[in-house]
Short mmCIF file of C-alpha atoms and ligand atoms in Angstrom, two decimals:
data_model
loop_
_atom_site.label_atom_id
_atom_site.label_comp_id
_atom_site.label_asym_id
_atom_site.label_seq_id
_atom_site.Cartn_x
_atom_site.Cartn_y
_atom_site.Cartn_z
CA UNK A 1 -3.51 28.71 3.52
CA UNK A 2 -6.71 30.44 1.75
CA UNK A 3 -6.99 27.87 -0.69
CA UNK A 4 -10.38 26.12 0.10
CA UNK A 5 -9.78 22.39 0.66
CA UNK A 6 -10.67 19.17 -1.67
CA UNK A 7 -12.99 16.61 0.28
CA UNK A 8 -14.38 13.17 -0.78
CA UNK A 9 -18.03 13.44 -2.33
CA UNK A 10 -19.21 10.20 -1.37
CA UNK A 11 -18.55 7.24 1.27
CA UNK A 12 -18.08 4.83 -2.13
CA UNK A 13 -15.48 7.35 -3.16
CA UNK A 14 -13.80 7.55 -0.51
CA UNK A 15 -13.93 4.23 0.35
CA UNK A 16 -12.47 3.40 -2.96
CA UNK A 17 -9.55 5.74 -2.47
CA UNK A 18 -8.21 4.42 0.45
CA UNK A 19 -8.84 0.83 -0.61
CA UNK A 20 -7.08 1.68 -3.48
CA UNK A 21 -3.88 3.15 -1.57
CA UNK A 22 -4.05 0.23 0.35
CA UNK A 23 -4.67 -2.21 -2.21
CA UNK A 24 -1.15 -2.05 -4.38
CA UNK A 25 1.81 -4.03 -5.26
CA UNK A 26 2.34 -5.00 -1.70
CA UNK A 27 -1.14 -6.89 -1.78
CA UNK A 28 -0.81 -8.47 -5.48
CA UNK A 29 2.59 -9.65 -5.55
CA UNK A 30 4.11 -9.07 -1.26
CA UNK A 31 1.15 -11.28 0.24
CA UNK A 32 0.98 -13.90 -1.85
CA UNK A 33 4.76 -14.58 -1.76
CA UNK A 34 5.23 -13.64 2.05
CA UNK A 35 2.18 -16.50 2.30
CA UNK A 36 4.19 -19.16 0.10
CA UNK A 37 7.31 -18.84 1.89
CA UNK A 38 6.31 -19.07 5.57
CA UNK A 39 3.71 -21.90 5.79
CA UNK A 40 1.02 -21.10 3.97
CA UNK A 41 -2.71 -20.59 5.47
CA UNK A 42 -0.69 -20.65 8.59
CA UNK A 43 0.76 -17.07 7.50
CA UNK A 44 -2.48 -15.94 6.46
CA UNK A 45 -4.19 -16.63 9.50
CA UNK A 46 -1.48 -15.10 11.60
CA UNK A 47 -1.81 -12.20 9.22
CA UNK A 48 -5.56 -11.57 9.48
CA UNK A 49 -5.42 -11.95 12.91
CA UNK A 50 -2.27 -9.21 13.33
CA UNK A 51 -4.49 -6.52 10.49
CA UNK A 52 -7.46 -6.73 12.94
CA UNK A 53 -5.62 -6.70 16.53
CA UNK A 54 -2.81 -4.18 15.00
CA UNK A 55 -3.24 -2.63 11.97
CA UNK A 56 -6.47 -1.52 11.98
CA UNK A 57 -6.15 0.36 15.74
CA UNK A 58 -3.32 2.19 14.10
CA UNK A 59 -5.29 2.79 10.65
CA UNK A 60 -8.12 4.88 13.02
CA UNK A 61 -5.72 6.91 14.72
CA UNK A 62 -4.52 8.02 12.14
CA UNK A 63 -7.83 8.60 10.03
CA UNK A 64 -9.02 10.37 13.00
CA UNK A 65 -5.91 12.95 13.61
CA UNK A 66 -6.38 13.50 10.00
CA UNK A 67 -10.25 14.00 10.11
CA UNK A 68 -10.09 16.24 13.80
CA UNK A 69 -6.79 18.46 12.21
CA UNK A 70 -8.41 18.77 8.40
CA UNK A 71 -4.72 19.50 7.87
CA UNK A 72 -1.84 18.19 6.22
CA UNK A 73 0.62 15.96 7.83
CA UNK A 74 2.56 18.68 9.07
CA UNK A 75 0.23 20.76 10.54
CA UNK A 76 -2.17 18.52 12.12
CA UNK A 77 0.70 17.05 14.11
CA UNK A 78 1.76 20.25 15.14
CA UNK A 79 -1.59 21.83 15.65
CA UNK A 80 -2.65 18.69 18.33
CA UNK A 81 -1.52 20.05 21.46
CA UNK A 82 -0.63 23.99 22.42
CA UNK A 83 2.54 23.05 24.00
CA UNK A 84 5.57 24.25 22.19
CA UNK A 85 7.74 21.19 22.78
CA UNK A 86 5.02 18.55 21.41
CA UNK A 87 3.94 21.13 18.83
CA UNK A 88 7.53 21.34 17.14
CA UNK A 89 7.85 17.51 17.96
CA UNK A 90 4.53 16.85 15.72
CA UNK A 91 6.09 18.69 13.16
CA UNK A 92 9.14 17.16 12.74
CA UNK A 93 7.37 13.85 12.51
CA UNK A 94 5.08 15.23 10.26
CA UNK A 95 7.91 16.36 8.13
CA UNK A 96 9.69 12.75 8.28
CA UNK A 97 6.33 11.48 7.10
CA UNK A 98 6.37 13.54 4.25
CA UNK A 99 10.22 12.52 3.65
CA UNK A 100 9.19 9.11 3.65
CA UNK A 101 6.31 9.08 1.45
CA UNK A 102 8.24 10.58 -0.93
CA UNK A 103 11.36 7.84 -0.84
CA UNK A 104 8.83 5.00 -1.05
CA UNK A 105 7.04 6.80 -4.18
CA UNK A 106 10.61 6.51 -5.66
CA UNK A 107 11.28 3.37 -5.48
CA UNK A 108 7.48 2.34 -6.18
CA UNK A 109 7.59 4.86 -9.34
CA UNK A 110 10.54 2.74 -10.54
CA UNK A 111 8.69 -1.26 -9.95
CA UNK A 112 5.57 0.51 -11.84
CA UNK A 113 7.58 1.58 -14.17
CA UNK A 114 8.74 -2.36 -14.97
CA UNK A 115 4.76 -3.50 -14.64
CA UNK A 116 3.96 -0.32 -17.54
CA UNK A 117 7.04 -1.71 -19.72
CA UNK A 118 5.74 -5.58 -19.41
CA UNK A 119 2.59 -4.44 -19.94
CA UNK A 120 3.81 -2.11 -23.28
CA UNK A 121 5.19 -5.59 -24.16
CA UNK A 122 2.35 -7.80 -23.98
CA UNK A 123 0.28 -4.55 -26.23
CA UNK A 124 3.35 -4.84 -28.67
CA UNK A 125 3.32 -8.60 -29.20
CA UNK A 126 -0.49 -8.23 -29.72
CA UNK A 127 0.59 -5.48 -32.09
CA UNK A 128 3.57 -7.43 -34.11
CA UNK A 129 5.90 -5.17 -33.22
CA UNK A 130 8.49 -7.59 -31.93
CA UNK A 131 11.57 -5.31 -31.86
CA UNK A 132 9.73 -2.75 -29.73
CA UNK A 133 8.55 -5.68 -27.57
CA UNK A 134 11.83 -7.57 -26.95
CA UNK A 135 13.08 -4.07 -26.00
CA UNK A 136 10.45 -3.74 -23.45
CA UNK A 137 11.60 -6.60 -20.92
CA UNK A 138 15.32 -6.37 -21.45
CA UNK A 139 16.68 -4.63 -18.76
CA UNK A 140 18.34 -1.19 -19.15
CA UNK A 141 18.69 1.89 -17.94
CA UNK A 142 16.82 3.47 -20.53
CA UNK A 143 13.69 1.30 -20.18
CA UNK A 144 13.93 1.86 -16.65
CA UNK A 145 13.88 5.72 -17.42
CA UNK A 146 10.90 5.45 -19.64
CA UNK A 147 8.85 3.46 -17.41
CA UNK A 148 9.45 5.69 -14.30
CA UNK A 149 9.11 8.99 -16.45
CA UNK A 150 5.50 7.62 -17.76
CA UNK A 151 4.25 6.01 -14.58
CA UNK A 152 5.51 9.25 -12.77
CA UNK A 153 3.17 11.15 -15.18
CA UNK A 154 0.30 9.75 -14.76
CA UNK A 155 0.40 10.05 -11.09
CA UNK A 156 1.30 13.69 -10.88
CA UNK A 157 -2.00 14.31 -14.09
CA UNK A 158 -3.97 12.26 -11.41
CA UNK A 159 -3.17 14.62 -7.81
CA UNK A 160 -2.88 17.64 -10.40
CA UNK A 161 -6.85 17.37 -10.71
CA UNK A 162 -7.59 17.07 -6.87
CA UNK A 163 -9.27 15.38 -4.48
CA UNK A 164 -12.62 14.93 -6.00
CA UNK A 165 -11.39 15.10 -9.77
CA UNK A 166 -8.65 13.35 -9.73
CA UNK A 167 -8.08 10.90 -6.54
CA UNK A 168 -11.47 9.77 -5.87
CA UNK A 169 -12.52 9.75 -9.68
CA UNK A 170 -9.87 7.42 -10.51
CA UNK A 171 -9.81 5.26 -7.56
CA UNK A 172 -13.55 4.47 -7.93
CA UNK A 173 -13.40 4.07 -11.68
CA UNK A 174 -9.49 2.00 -11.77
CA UNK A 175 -10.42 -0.10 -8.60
CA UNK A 176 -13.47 -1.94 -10.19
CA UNK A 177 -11.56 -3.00 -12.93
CA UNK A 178 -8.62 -4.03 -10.98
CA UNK A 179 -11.28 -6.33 -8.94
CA UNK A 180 -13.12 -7.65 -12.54
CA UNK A 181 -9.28 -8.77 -13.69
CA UNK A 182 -8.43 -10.52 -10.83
CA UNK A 183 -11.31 -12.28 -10.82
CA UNK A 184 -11.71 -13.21 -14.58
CA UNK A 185 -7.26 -14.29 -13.79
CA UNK A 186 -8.35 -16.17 -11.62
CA UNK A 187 -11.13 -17.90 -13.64
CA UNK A 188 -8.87 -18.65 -16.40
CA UNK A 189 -5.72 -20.00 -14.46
CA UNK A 190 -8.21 -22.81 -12.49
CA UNK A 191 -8.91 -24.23 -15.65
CA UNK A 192 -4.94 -24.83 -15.60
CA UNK A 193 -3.21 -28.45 -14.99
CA UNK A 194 -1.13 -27.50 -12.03
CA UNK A 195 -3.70 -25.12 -10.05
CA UNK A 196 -5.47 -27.22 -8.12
CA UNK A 197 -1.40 -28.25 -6.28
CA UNK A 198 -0.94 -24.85 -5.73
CA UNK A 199 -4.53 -24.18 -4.33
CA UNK A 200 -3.87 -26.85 -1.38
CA UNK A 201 0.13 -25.01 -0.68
CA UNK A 202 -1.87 -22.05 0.05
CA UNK A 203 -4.70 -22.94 1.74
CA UNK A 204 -3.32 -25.88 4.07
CA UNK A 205 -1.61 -24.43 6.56
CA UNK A 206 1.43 -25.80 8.24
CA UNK A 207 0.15 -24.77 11.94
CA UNK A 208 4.12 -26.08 12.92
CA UNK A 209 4.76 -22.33 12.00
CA UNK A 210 2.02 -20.11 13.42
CA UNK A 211 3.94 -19.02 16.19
CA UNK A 212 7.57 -18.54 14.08
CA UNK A 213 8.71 -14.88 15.31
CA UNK A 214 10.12 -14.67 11.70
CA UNK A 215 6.51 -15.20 10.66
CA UNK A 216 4.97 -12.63 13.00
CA UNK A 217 7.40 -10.11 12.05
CA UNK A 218 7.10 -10.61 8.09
CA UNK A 219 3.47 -10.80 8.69
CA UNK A 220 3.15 -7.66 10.76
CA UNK A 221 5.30 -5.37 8.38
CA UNK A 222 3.18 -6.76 5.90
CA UNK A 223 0.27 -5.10 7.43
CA UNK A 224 1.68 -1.99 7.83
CA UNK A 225 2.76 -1.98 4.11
CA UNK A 226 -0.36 -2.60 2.62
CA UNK A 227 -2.44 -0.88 4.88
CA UNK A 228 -0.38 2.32 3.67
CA UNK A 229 0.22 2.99 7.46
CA UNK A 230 3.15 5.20 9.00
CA UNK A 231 3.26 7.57 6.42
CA UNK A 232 0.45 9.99 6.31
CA UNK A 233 -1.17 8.59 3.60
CA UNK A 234 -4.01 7.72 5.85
CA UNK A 235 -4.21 10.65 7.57
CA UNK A 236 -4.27 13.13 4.72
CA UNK A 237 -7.18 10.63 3.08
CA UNK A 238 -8.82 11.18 6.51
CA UNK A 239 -8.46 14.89 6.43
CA UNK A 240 -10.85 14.91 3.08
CA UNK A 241 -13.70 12.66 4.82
CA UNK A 242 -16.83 14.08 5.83
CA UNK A 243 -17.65 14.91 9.45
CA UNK A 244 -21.17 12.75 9.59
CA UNK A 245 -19.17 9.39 8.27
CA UNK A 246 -18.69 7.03 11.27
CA UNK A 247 -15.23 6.51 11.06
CA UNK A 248 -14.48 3.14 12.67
CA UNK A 249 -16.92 1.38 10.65
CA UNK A 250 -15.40 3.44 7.69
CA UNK A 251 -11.94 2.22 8.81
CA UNK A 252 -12.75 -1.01 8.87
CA UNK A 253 -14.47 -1.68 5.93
CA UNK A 254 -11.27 -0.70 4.10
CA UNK A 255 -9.55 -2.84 5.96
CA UNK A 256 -11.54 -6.02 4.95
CA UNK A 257 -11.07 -4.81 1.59
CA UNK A 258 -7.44 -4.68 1.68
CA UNK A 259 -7.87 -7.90 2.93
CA UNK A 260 -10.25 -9.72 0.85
CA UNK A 261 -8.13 -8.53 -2.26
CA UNK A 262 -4.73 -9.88 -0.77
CA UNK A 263 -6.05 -12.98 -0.07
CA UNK A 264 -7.88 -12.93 -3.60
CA UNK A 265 -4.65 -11.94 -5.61
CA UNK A 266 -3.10 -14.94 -3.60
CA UNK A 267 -5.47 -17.22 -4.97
CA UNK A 268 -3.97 -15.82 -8.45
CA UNK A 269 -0.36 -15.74 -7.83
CA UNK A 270 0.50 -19.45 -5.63
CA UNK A 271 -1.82 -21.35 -8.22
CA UNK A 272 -0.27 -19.64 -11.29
CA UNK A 273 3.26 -20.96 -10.07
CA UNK A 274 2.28 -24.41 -9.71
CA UNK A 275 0.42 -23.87 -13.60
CA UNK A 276 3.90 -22.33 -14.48
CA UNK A 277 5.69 -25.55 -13.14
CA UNK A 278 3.81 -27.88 -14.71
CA UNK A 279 3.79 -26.33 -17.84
CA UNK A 280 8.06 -26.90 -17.22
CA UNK A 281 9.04 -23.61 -15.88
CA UNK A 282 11.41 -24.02 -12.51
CA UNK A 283 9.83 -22.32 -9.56
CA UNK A 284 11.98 -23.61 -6.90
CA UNK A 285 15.98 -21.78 -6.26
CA UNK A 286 18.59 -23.94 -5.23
CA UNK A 287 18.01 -23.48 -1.40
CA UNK A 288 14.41 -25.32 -2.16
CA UNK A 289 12.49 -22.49 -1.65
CA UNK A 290 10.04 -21.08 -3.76
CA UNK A 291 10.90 -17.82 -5.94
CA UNK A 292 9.52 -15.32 -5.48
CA UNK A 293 11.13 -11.57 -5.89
CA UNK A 294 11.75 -9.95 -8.79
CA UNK A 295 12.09 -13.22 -10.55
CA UNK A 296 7.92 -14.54 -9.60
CA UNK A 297 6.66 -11.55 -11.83
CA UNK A 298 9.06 -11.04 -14.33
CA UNK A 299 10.49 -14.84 -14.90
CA UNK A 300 8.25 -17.43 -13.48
CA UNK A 301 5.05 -15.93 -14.74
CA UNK A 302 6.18 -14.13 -18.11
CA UNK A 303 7.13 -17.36 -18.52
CA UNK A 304 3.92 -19.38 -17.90
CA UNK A 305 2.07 -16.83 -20.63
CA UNK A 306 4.33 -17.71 -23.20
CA UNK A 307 3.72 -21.41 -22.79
CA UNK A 308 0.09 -20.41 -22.83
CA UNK A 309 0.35 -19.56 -26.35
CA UNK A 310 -1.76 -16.99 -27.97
CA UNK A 311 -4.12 -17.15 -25.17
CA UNK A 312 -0.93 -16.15 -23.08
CA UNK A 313 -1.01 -13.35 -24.77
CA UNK A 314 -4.15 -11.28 -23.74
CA UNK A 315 -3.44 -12.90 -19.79
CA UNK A 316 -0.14 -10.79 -19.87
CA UNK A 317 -1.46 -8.36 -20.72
CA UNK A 318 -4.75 -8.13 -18.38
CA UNK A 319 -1.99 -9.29 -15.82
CA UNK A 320 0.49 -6.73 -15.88
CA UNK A 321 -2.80 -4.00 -16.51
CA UNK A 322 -4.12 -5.39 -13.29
CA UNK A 323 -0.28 -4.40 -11.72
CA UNK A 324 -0.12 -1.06 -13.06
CA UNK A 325 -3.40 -0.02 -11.82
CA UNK A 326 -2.64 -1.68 -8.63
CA UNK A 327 0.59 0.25 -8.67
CA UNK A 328 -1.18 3.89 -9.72
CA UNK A 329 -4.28 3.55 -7.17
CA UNK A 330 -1.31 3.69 -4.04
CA UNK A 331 1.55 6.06 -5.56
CA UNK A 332 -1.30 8.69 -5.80
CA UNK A 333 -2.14 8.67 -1.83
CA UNK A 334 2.07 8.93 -1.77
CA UNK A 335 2.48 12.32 -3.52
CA UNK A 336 -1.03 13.61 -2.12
CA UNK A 337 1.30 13.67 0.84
CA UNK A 338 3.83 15.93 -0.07
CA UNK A 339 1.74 17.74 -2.68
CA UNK A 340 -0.90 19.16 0.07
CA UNK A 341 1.49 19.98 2.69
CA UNK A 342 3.03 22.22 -0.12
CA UNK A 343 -0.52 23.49 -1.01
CA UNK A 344 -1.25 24.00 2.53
CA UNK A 345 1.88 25.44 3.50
CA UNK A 346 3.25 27.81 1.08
CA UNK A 347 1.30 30.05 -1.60
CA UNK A 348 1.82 27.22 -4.20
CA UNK A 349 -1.45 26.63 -6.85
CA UNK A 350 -1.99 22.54 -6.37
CA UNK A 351 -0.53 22.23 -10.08
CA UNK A 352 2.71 23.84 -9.55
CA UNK A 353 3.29 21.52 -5.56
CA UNK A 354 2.23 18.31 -7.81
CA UNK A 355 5.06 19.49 -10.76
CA UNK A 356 7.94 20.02 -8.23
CA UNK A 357 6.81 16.90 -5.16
CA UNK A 358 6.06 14.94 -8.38
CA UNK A 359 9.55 16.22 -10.21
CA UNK A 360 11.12 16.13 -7.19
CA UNK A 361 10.30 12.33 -6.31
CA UNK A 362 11.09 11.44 -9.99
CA UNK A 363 14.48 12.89 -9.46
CA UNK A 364 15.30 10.36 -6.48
CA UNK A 365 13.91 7.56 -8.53
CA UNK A 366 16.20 8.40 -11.41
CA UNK A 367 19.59 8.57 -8.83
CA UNK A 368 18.13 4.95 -7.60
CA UNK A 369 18.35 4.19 -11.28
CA UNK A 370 21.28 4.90 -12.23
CA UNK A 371 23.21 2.97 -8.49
CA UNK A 372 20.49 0.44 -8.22
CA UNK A 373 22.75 -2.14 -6.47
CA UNK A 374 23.65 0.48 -4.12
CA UNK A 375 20.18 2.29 -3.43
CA UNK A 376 17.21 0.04 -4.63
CA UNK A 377 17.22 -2.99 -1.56
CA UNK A 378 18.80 0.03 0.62
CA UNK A 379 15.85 2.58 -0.09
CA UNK A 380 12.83 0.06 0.37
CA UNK A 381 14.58 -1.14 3.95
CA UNK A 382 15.25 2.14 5.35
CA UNK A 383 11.40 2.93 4.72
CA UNK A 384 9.47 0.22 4.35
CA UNK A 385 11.55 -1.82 7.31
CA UNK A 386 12.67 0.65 9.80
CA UNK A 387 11.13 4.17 9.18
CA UNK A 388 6.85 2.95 8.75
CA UNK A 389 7.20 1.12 12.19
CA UNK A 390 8.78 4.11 13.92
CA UNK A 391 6.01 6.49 12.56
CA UNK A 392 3.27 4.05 13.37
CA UNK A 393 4.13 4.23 16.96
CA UNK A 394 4.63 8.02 16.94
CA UNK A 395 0.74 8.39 14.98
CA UNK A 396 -0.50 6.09 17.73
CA UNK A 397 1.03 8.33 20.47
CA UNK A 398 -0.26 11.38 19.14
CA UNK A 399 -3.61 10.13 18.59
CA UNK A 400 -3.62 7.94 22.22
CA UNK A 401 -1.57 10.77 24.16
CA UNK A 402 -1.40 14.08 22.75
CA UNK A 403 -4.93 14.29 21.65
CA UNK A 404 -7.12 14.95 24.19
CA UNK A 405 -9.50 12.73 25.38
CA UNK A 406 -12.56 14.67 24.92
CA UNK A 407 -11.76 16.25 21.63
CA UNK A 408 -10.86 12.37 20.38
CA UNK A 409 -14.87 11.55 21.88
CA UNK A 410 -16.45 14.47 20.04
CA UNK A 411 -14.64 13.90 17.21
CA UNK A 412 -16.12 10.50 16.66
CA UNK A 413 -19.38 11.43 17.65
CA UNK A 414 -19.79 13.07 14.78
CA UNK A 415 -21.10 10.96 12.68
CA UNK A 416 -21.74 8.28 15.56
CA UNK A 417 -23.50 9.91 18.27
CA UNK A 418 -23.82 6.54 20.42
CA UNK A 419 -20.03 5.96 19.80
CA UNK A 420 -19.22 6.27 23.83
CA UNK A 421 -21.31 3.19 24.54
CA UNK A 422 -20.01 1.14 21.92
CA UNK A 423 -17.28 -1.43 21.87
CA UNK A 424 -14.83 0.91 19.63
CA UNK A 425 -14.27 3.47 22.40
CA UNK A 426 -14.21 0.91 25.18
CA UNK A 427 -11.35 -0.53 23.96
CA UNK A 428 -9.76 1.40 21.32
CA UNK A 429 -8.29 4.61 23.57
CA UNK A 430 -6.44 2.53 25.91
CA UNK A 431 -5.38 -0.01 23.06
CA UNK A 432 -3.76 3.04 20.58
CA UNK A 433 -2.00 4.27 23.82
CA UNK A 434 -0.34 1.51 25.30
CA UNK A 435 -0.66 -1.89 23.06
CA UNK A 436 -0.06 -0.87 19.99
CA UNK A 437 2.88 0.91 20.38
CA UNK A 438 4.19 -1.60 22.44
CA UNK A 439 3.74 -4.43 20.21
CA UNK A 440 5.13 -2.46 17.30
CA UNK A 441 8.23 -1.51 19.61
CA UNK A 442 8.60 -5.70 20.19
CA UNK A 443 8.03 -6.62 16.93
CA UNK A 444 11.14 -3.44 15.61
CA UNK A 445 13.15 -4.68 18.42
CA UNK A 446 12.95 -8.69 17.07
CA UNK A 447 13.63 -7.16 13.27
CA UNK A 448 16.44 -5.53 14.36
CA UNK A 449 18.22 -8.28 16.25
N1 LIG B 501 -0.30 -0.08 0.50
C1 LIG B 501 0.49 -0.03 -0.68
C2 LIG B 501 0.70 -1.44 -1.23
O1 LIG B 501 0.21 -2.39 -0.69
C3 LIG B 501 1.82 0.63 -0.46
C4 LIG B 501 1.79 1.95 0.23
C5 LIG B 501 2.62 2.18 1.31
C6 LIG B 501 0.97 2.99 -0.22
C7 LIG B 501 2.64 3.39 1.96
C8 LIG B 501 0.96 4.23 0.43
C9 LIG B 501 1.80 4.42 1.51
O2 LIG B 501 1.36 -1.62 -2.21
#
């Protein structure tokens, strides 16, 4: 516990960190396919609508547990309340958090590891190495190895430098660029025959569906997802901000990033299927409904570059560079989980809890590997599904319940001395306690039936 802890230097900073754990593959590829596939603009409004009334209430609790505790997850759960029987309940949530972040890094590590290998492709056709690049997109077990084993690298060199020298450094210099690509992607792909189709599928909505409950429900896990919420990722990013930022004006400002950039990458992605289509590629299954899993990135669109010639080319690869970073932005906030309870909690240097989280995560991702029909769909529904929702509720109780009242208004008084007369803490306490939880527990409930 004597090791001093990391915190964000700057508001940008950490303002980029957090926008780029929430910013990831959920927003680039899940939003603009969740949007194609229930109704268009309709999903997107029902979607901003949910972030505000939803996500972001549950985004502040837990960015203020984390900033009051300036713990890990463990600890600040535990440390909220004196009594024994909430203390040791903290803690075992705390320790499912960590659990969890570490499951979805695996399975993340392993779709990263795909974006890195289409990417090595795209460098290799540039290159003329065409053997090396065929290799690169033909499924196998080895490629899959490679890809995991490098992307798993370069997020454990990343939380190995810190806070400050790794997280925040490479969040505000990757997340620029990331925004640059998408927009000069987007640039390029208007010019396309075929955009200007898939510009009115996603921005007319088809209000017939606003009020779908499958809708709601894909649009609310959504949220959660992207907003990196029921894990601890939030909280531990909370723990490193400064006492004199006003949180809920912090909070919020990542959340219109997150959702300026989905909605941006979905002006990318719907477009660049209708380009694909009318450049001949199919982008329709035989149910009539557009593609969109694993077969959107690595069929419909691979596919689209390679009628776009040599030009093709250079979009793959700022495309799949655009993924990766996507992808490396978020899996750091994962292991940062894991990696400073360990700090925190045992006499382990930072480099030595990043080797064994970060080996220890690669290890899962390797068993998913190796039964991928078995584990892959199985892993991402037991956490993404059923295990963020359950969380959410329990940071929302802890925040609403467990932490006191008073210590919840001093807490955001630092750094907002006139917070008790402002809208935020009119609302907010009662909402965390009773609505969101509620809403989440609905919204489970309909998912599970
Ligand atoms: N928000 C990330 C995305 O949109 C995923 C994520 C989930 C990151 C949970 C951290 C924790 O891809």
């Amino acid at each position: 516990m004597s090791t001093p802890r990391g915190q964000f230097s700057s508001r940008f900073g950490f303002i980029m960190a957090a926008a780029g754990s929430a910013v990831g593959l959920g927003n680039v590829w899940g939003f603009p396919t969740q949007t194609a596939s229930n109704g268009g603009a309709a999903f997107v409004l029902v979607y901003f609508v949910l972030a505000f009334l939803l996500a972001y209430p549950a985004l502040m609790a837990e960015l203020i547990i984390g900033r009051h505790a300036r713990a890990n997850v463990v600890t600040a759960l535990g440390s909220l309340s004196s009594n024994p029987i909430t203390s040791f309940i903290g803690k075992g949530v705390g320790y499912y958090g960590v659990i969890l972040a570490g499951l979805i890094l695996s399975f993340y590590t392993i779709v990263a590891g795909w974006m890195l290998s289409h990417l090595g492709h795209g460098i290799a056709n540039v290159a003329g190495m065409t053997t090396v690049s065929q290799w690169l997109i033909t499924s196998s077990i080895t490629r899959d190895l490679m890809g995991s084993v490098i992307f798993a690298g370069l997020t454990m060199s990343i939380i190995a430098s810190g806070i400050e020298g790794g997280i925040e450094k490479w969040s505000s210099r990757l997340m620029p660029i990331l925004m640059v690509l998408l927009v000069l992607l987007i640039a390029y792909v208007f010019t396309q025959p075929g955009a200007m189709t898939g510009l009115k599928v996603y921005l007319l909505p088809d209000l017939s569906q606003v009020l779908k409950p499958s809708l709601l429900i894909s649009a609310l896990g959504q949220a959660f997802f992207s907003l990196s919420l029921g894990v601890g990722t939030m909280l531990i990013y909370g723990s490193y901000v400064d006492k004199n930022e006003n949180l809920p004006k912090l909070g919020a400002i990542v959340t219109c990033v997150d959702l300026a950039i989905a909605f941006t990458a979905g002006l990318l992605i719907i477009p660049a299927m209708y380009v694909a289509q009318h450049s001949g590629t199919v982008i329709f299954n035989e149910a009539g409904e557009l593609i969109t899993e694993t077969g959107l990135i690595f069929q419909v669109l691979p596919s689209l570059f390679t009628a776009m010639g040599n030009t093709g080319l250079w979009v793959a690869i700022a495309f799949f560079a655009l993924m990766s970073i996507a992808a490396v932005t978020s899996s750091i906030s994962m292991l940062e989980v894991p990696v400073s309870t360990a700090v925190e909690k045992t006499r382990l240097s930072r480099l030595a809890a990043t080797l064994i989280m970060g080996s220890a995560c690669l290890a899962i991702s390797v068993l998913i590997i190796f039964n991928f029909d078995l584990l892959f769909v199985f892993v991402i529904d037991l956490t993404t599904k059923y295990s963020e929702p359950l969380l959410g509720i329990m940071f929302c109780i802890f925040a609403g319940w467990i932490l006191q009242r008073n210590a919840l208004l001093q807490e955001l008084k630092q750094g907002n001395a006139a917070i008790e007369s402002s809208l935020f803490w009119k609302i907010w306490p009662w909402y965390v306690r009773v609505v969101c939880p509620l809403l989440i527990v609905a919204t489970f409930a309909q998912s599970l039936s």
